[in-house]
Amino acid sequence: VINIDGAVVFPGVYTLPVQSRVIDAVEAAGGLAENASPGSVNLAADLEDGSHIYIPARNPSLGSPAELVGSAVGLAESGEMKMLLIN
């Protein structure tokens, strides 16, 4: 069971099969929203029960998805959440 929110079509809590990856959670949530910036999230990372995935949105005024503002939460290899601050 994982929680995914941010720039996905249907944020929420989903039950996924064992050995699922972040991309599987994104697909369960209806895919990426138009304003998603998935480059700061490892879509291939393994999920663990209770994982929280946050897909950041890009800032439309910057014009490039590579240029982000705010913060992103991802998973460390250990499965623990990590916070990345982006200027």
Tab-separated table of N, CA, C and O in Angstrom:
chain	number	residue	atom	x	y	z
A	1	VAL	N	0.859	-1.169	0.000
A	1	VAL	CA	0.000	0.000	0.000
A	1	VAL	C	0.903	1.228	0.000
A	1	VAL	O	1.797	1.353	0.828
A	2	ILE	N	0.663	2.124	-0.964
A	2	ILE	CA	1.477	3.337	-1.095
A	2	ILE	C	0.578	4.559	-1.228
A	2	ILE	O	-0.605	4.445	-1.552
A	3	ASN	N	1.159	5.716	-0.983
A	3	ASN	CA	0.464	6.989	-1.148
A	3	ASN	C	1.239	7.778	-2.201
A	3	ASN	O	2.446	7.957	-2.084
A	4	ILE	N	0.541	8.221	-3.234
A	4	ILE	CA	1.190	9.023	-4.276
A	4	ILE	C	0.401	10.316	-4.456
A	4	ILE	O	-0.822	10.310	-4.499
A	5	ASP	N	1.135	11.435	-4.499
A	5	ASP	CA	0.468	12.711	-4.739
A	5	ASP	C	1.396	13.648	-5.500
A	5	ASP	O	2.464	13.257	-5.920
A	6	GLY	N	0.926	14.846	-5.681
A	6	GLY	CA	1.668	15.804	-6.491
A	6	GLY	C	1.083	15.835	-7.892
A	6	GLY	O	-0.133	15.746	-8.069
A	7	ALA	N	1.938	15.901	-8.881
A	7	ALA	CA	1.515	16.087	-10.268
A	7	ALA	C	1.196	14.759	-10.962
A	7	ALA	O	1.854	14.349	-11.915
A	8	VAL	N	0.170	14.073	-10.419
A	8	VAL	CA	-0.384	12.879	-11.065
A	8	VAL	C	-1.874	13.132	-11.269
A	8	VAL	O	-2.464	14.004	-10.628
A	9	VAL	N	-2.502	12.370	-12.149
A	9	VAL	CA	-3.904	12.611	-12.492
A	9	VAL	C	-4.833	12.331	-11.314
A	9	VAL	O	-5.722	13.123	-11.015
A	10	PHE	N	-4.625	11.218	-10.613
A	10	PHE	CA	-5.489	10.833	-9.495
A	10	PHE	C	-4.650	10.513	-8.263
A	10	PHE	O	-4.368	9.346	-7.979
A	11	PRO	N	-4.214	11.534	-7.507
A	11	PRO	CA	-3.447	11.269	-6.290
A	11	PRO	C	-4.266	10.416	-5.327
A	11	PRO	O	-5.494	10.484	-5.321
A	12	GLY	N	-3.582	9.615	-4.526
A	12	GLY	CA	-4.302	8.826	-3.540
A	12	GLY	C	-3.490	7.673	-3.009
A	12	GLY	O	-2.271	7.592	-3.197
A	13	VAL	N	-4.194	6.765	-2.342
A	13	VAL	CA	-3.587	5.574	-1.753
A	13	VAL	C	-3.953	4.386	-2.630
A	13	VAL	O	-5.121	4.198	-2.974
A	14	TYR	N	-2.932	3.603	-2.999
A	14	TYR	CA	-3.132	2.468	-3.899
A	14	TYR	C	-2.477	1.213	-3.345
A	14	TYR	O	-1.438	1.287	-2.693
A	15	THR	N	-3.087	0.076	-3.638
A	15	THR	CA	-2.504	-1.218	-3.308
A	15	THR	C	-1.886	-1.773	-4.577
A	15	THR	O	-2.568	-1.936	-5.586
A	16	LEU	N	-0.585	-2.032	-4.518
A	16	LEU	CA	0.160	-2.524	-5.676
A	16	LEU	C	0.786	-3.880	-5.349
A	16	LEU	O	1.010	-4.197	-4.181
A	17	PRO	N	1.107	-4.660	-6.369
A	17	PRO	CA	1.766	-5.951	-6.133
A	17	PRO	C	3.154	-5.781	-5.503
A	17	PRO	O	3.796	-4.738	-5.674
A	18	VAL	N	3.615	-6.815	-4.817
A	18	VAL	CA	4.964	-6.833	-4.266
A	18	VAL	C	5.944	-6.656	-5.423
A	18	VAL	O	5.682	-7.094	-6.539
A	19	GLN	N	7.047	-5.996	-5.174
A	19	GLN	CA	8.104	-5.706	-6.146
A	19	GLN	C	7.690	-4.655	-7.177
A	19	GLN	O	8.282	-4.575	-8.257
A	20	SER	N	6.697	-3.826	-6.856
A	20	SER	CA	6.321	-2.730	-7.742
A	20	SER	C	7.359	-1.619	-7.643
A	20	SER	O	8.120	-1.534	-6.680
A	21	ARG	N	7.363	-0.775	-8.634
A	21	ARG	CA	8.290	0.354	-8.695
A	21	ARG	C	7.498	1.667	-8.750
A	21	ARG	O	6.290	1.662	-8.930
A	22	VAL	N	8.190	2.771	-8.617
A	22	VAL	CA	7.539	4.080	-8.618
A	22	VAL	C	6.717	4.268	-9.895
A	22	VAL	O	5.593	4.772	-9.840
A	23	ILE	N	7.220	3.840	-11.040
A	23	ILE	CA	6.475	3.984	-12.291
A	23	ILE	C	5.138	3.255	-12.221
A	23	ILE	O	4.140	3.717	-12.777
A	24	ASP	N	5.075	2.128	-11.509
A	24	ASP	CA	3.815	1.403	-11.354
A	24	ASP	C	2.813	2.224	-10.536
A	24	ASP	O	1.614	2.239	-10.830
A	25	ALA	N	3.307	2.932	-9.536
A	25	ALA	CA	2.450	3.800	-8.739
A	25	ALA	C	1.925	4.960	-9.580
A	25	ALA	O	0.749	5.326	-9.492
A	26	VAL	N	2.787	5.535	-10.403
A	26	VAL	CA	2.379	6.631	-11.289
A	26	VAL	C	1.272	6.145	-12.229
A	26	VAL	O	0.251	6.820	-12.418
A	27	GLU	N	1.451	4.966	-12.801
A	27	GLU	CA	0.441	4.422	-13.711
A	27	GLU	C	-0.870	4.143	-12.980
A	27	GLU	O	-1.950	4.406	-13.515
A	28	ALA	N	-0.797	3.634	-11.746
A	28	ALA	CA	-2.008	3.384	-10.957
A	28	ALA	C	-2.754	4.678	-10.675
A	28	ALA	O	-3.984	4.691	-10.573
A	29	ALA	N	-2.010	5.789	-10.569
A	29	ALA	CA	-2.600	7.095	-10.287
A	29	ALA	C	-3.031	7.812	-11.560
A	29	ALA	O	-3.258	9.020	-11.550
A	30	GLY	N	-3.143	7.097	-12.656
A	30	GLY	CA	-3.636	7.685	-13.897
A	30	GLY	C	-2.580	8.333	-14.761
A	30	GLY	O	-2.891	8.971	-15.758
A	31	GLY	N	-1.317	8.222	-14.374
A	31	GLY	CA	-0.234	8.807	-15.155
A	31	GLY	C	0.161	10.178	-14.640
A	31	GLY	O	-0.394	10.694	-13.666
A	32	LEU	N	1.123	10.743	-15.302
A	32	LEU	CA	1.629	12.068	-14.930
A	32	LEU	C	0.676	13.161	-15.385
A	32	LEU	O	0.101	13.090	-16.474
A	33	ALA	N	0.522	14.188	-14.573
A	33	ALA	CA	-0.249	15.366	-14.961
A	33	ALA	C	0.554	16.139	-16.006
A	33	ALA	O	1.767	15.947	-16.150
A	34	GLU	N	-0.108	17.007	-16.749
A	34	GLU	CA	0.560	17.783	-17.798
A	34	GLU	C	1.709	18.628	-17.263
A	34	GLU	O	2.673	18.873	-17.963
A	35	ASN	N	1.592	19.076	-16.029
A	35	ASN	CA	2.621	19.944	-15.452
A	35	ASN	C	3.661	19.174	-14.646
A	35	ASN	O	4.452	19.768	-13.925
A	36	ALA	N	3.691	17.853	-14.774
A	36	ALA	CA	4.616	17.034	-13.991
A	36	ALA	C	6.056	17.245	-14.415
A	36	ALA	O	6.349	17.519	-15.572
A	37	SER	N	6.936	17.101	-13.457
A	37	SER	CA	8.374	17.141	-13.711
A	37	SER	C	8.997	15.910	-13.069
A	37	SER	O	9.559	15.979	-11.981
A	38	PRO	N	8.873	14.761	-13.715
A	38	PRO	CA	9.323	13.518	-13.123
A	38	PRO	C	10.834	13.336	-13.083
A	38	PRO	O	11.315	12.377	-12.478
A	39	GLY	N	11.591	14.230	-13.683
A	39	GLY	CA	13.035	14.086	-13.732
A	39	GLY	C	13.718	14.073	-12.382
A	39	GLY	O	14.826	13.586	-12.246
A	40	SER	N	13.069	14.597	-11.356
A	40	SER	CA	13.681	14.615	-10.026
A	40	SER	C	13.261	13.419	-9.184
A	40	SER	O	13.618	13.323	-8.021
A	41	VAL	N	12.504	12.502	-9.762
A	41	VAL	CA	12.051	11.307	-9.052
A	41	VAL	C	12.571	10.083	-9.801
A	41	VAL	O	12.466	10.012	-11.025
A	42	ASN	N	13.110	9.132	-9.078
A	42	ASN	CA	13.592	7.900	-9.694
A	42	ASN	C	12.403	6.981	-9.951
A	42	ASN	O	11.919	6.307	-9.050
A	43	LEU	N	11.914	6.955	-11.176
A	43	LEU	CA	10.746	6.152	-11.524
A	43	LEU	C	11.024	4.657	-11.456
A	43	LEU	O	10.092	3.857	-11.405
A	44	ALA	N	12.284	4.255	-11.414
A	44	ALA	CA	12.641	2.844	-11.347
A	44	ALA	C	12.848	2.344	-9.910
A	44	ALA	O	13.091	1.165	-9.702
A	45	ALA	N	12.719	3.225	-8.917
A	45	ALA	CA	12.947	2.830	-7.526
A	45	ALA	C	11.917	1.808	-7.055
A	45	ALA	O	10.743	1.881	-7.406
A	46	ASP	N	12.397	0.854	-6.252
A	46	ASP	CA	11.504	-0.136	-5.651
A	46	ASP	C	10.607	0.531	-4.615
A	46	ASP	O	11.016	1.471	-3.939
A	47	LEU	N	9.385	0.028	-4.486
A	47	LEU	CA	8.460	0.524	-3.468
A	47	LEU	C	8.416	-0.446	-2.298
A	47	LEU	O	8.610	-1.641	-2.464
A	48	GLU	N	8.154	0.094	-1.136
A	48	GLU	CA	7.925	-0.706	0.061
A	48	GLU	C	6.578	-0.319	0.628
A	48	GLU	O	6.084	0.788	0.382
A	49	ASP	N	5.989	-1.220	1.394
A	49	ASP	CA	4.708	-0.940	2.023
A	49	ASP	C	4.806	0.357	2.829
A	49	ASP	O	5.766	0.574	3.564
A	50	GLY	N	3.850	1.221	2.638
A	50	GLY	CA	3.822	2.482	3.362
A	50	GLY	C	4.592	3.605	2.691
A	50	GLY	O	4.723	4.683	3.251
A	51	SER	N	5.108	3.381	1.476
A	51	SER	CA	5.870	4.416	0.774
A	51	SER	C	4.991	5.609	0.419
A	51	SER	O	3.808	5.461	0.140
A	52	HIS	N	5.609	6.794	0.440
A	52	HIS	CA	4.945	8.016	-0.010
A	52	HIS	C	5.752	8.555	-1.187
A	52	HIS	O	6.960	8.764	-1.072
A	53	ILE	N	5.090	8.756	-2.313
A	53	ILE	CA	5.746	9.268	-3.507
A	53	ILE	C	5.147	10.624	-3.832
A	53	ILE	O	3.925	10.778	-3.866
A	54	TYR	N	6.006	11.600	-4.067
A	54	TYR	CA	5.557	12.934	-4.458
A	54	TYR	C	6.173	13.267	-5.807
A	54	TYR	O	7.395	13.268	-5.962
A	55	ILE	N	5.327	13.536	-6.793
A	55	ILE	CA	5.786	13.944	-8.118
A	55	ILE	C	5.678	15.462	-8.194
A	55	ILE	O	4.578	16.008	-8.138
A	56	PRO	N	6.806	16.157	-8.287
A	56	PRO	CA	6.754	17.623	-8.316
A	56	PRO	C	6.215	18.149	-9.643
A	56	PRO	O	6.270	17.467	-10.666
A	57	ALA	N	5.702	19.351	-9.590
A	57	ALA	CA	5.233	20.050	-10.799
A	57	ALA	C	6.316	21.023	-11.226
A	57	ALA	O	7.043	21.565	-10.400
A	58	ARG	N	6.415	21.231	-12.518
A	58	ARG	CA	7.372	22.226	-13.005
A	58	ARG	C	6.725	23.601	-12.915
A	58	ARG	O	5.513	23.737	-12.900
A	59	ASN	N	7.543	24.602	-12.893
A	59	ASN	CA	7.080	25.981	-12.847
A	59	ASN	C	6.877	26.431	-14.293
A	59	ASN	O	7.850	26.575	-15.033
A	60	PRO	N	5.638	26.659	-14.718
A	60	PRO	CA	5.387	27.005	-16.115
A	60	PRO	C	6.072	28.288	-16.577
A	60	PRO	O	6.353	28.448	-17.746
A	61	SER	N	6.391	29.197	-15.672
A	61	SER	CA	7.020	30.451	-16.073
A	61	SER	C	8.483	30.254	-16.463
A	61	SER	O	9.076	31.116	-17.095
A	62	LEU	N	9.066	29.121	-16.102
A	62	LEU	CA	10.466	28.879	-16.436
A	62	LEU	C	10.634	28.332	-17.842
A	62	LEU	O	11.708	28.408	-18.408
A	63	GLY	N	9.583	27.708	-18.378
A	63	GLY	CA	9.635	27.243	-19.749
A	63	GLY	C	10.324	25.912	-19.960
A	63	GLY	O	10.153	25.281	-20.981
A	64	SER	N	11.112	25.445	-19.030
A	64	SER	CA	11.829	24.185	-19.206
A	64	SER	C	11.544	23.256	-18.046
A	64	SER	O	11.700	23.642	-16.892
A	65	PRO	N	11.131	21.995	-18.312
A	65	PRO	CA	10.876	21.064	-17.222
A	65	PRO	C	12.112	20.784	-16.387
A	65	PRO	O	12.023	20.346	-15.260
A	66	ALA	N	13.292	21.059	-16.928
A	66	ALA	CA	14.526	20.809	-16.178
A	66	ALA	C	14.736	21.844	-15.080
A	66	ALA	O	15.504	21.622	-14.153
A	67	GLU	N	14.043	22.983	-15.179
A	67	GLU	CA	14.195	24.043	-14.188
A	67	GLU	C	13.023	23.979	-13.215
A	67	GLU	O	11.898	24.271	-13.578
A	68	LEU	N	13.311	23.591	-11.983
A	68	LEU	CA	12.265	23.409	-10.974
A	68	LEU	C	12.438	24.404	-9.838
A	68	LEU	O	13.528	24.890	-9.592
A	69	VAL	N	11.364	24.653	-9.130
A	69	VAL	CA	11.423	25.402	-7.888
A	69	VAL	C	10.635	24.634	-6.852
A	69	VAL	O	9.718	23.894	-7.171
A	70	GLY	N	11.004	24.790	-5.589
A	70	GLY	CA	10.274	24.129	-4.516
A	70	GLY	C	11.056	22.970	-3.950
A	70	GLY	O	12.260	23.005	-3.839
A	71	SER	N	10.335	21.907	-3.587
A	71	SER	CA	10.985	20.740	-3.022
A	71	SER	C	10.365	19.491	-3.595
A	71	SER	O	9.237	19.493	-4.061
A	72	ALA	N	11.120	18.432	-3.573
A	72	ALA	CA	10.649	17.144	-4.053
A	72	ALA	C	10.966	16.105	-3.000
A	72	ALA	O	12.006	16.157	-2.356
A	73	VAL	N	10.055	15.164	-2.818
A	73	VAL	CA	10.279	14.072	-1.890
A	73	VAL	C	10.432	12.817	-2.710
A	73	VAL	O	9.627	12.529	-3.588
A	74	GLY	N	11.484	12.072	-2.446
A	74	GLY	CA	11.719	10.827	-3.156
A	74	GLY	C	12.080	9.731	-2.196
A	74	GLY	O	12.046	9.912	-0.982
A	75	LEU	N	12.428	8.581	-2.727
A	75	LEU	CA	12.806	7.450	-1.907
A	75	LEU	C	14.301	7.211	-2.017
A	75	LEU	O	14.847	7.177	-3.114
A	76	ALA	N	14.938	7.024	-0.875
A	76	ALA	CA	16.326	6.600	-0.884
A	76	ALA	C	16.347	5.119	-1.234
A	76	ALA	O	15.317	4.449	-1.217
A	77	GLU	N	17.515	4.576	-1.549
A	77	GLU	CA	17.591	3.157	-1.878
A	77	GLU	C	17.096	2.293	-0.736
A	77	GLU	O	16.596	1.201	-0.936
A	78	SER	N	17.207	2.782	0.491
A	78	SER	CA	16.740	2.038	1.656
A	78	SER	C	15.218	2.038	1.763
A	78	SER	O	14.653	1.336	2.576
A	79	GLY	N	14.547	2.844	0.932
A	79	GLY	CA	13.101	2.950	0.992
A	79	GLY	C	12.638	4.100	1.869
A	79	GLY	O	11.449	4.377	1.947
A	80	GLU	N	13.571	4.769	2.539
A	80	GLU	CA	13.204	5.898	3.379
A	80	GLU	C	12.983	7.137	2.525
A	80	GLU	O	13.596	7.301	1.488
A	81	MET	N	12.100	8.009	3.006
A	81	MET	CA	11.833	9.238	2.276
A	81	MET	C	13.008	10.179	2.410
A	81	MET	O	13.683	10.215	3.426
A	82	LYS	N	13.281	10.956	1.354
A	82	LYS	CA	14.302	11.985	1.412
A	82	LYS	C	13.735	13.245	0.790
A	82	LYS	O	12.896	13.190	-0.086
A	83	MET	N	14.179	14.377	1.261
A	83	MET	CA	13.686	15.664	0.775
A	83	MET	C	14.804	16.327	-0.015
A	83	MET	O	15.947	16.361	0.414
A	84	LEU	N	14.466	16.822	-1.185
A	84	LEU	CA	15.424	17.531	-2.027
A	84	LEU	C	14.894	18.934	-2.227
A	84	LEU	O	13.786	19.119	-2.741
A	85	LEU	N	15.650	19.915	-1.808
A	85	LEU	CA	15.261	21.306	-2.011
A	85	LEU	C	15.865	21.775	-3.322
A	85	LEU	O	17.048	21.591	-3.572
A	86	ILE	N	15.040	22.405	-4.136
A	86	ILE	CA	15.483	22.836	-5.455
A	86	ILE	C	15.327	24.336	-5.563
A	86	ILE	O	14.279	24.885	-5.257
A	87	ASN	N	16.388	25.007	-5.992
A	87	ASN	CA	16.340	26.470	-6.138
A	87	ASN	C	15.977	26.852	-7.532
A	87	ASN	O	16.312	26.341	-8.482
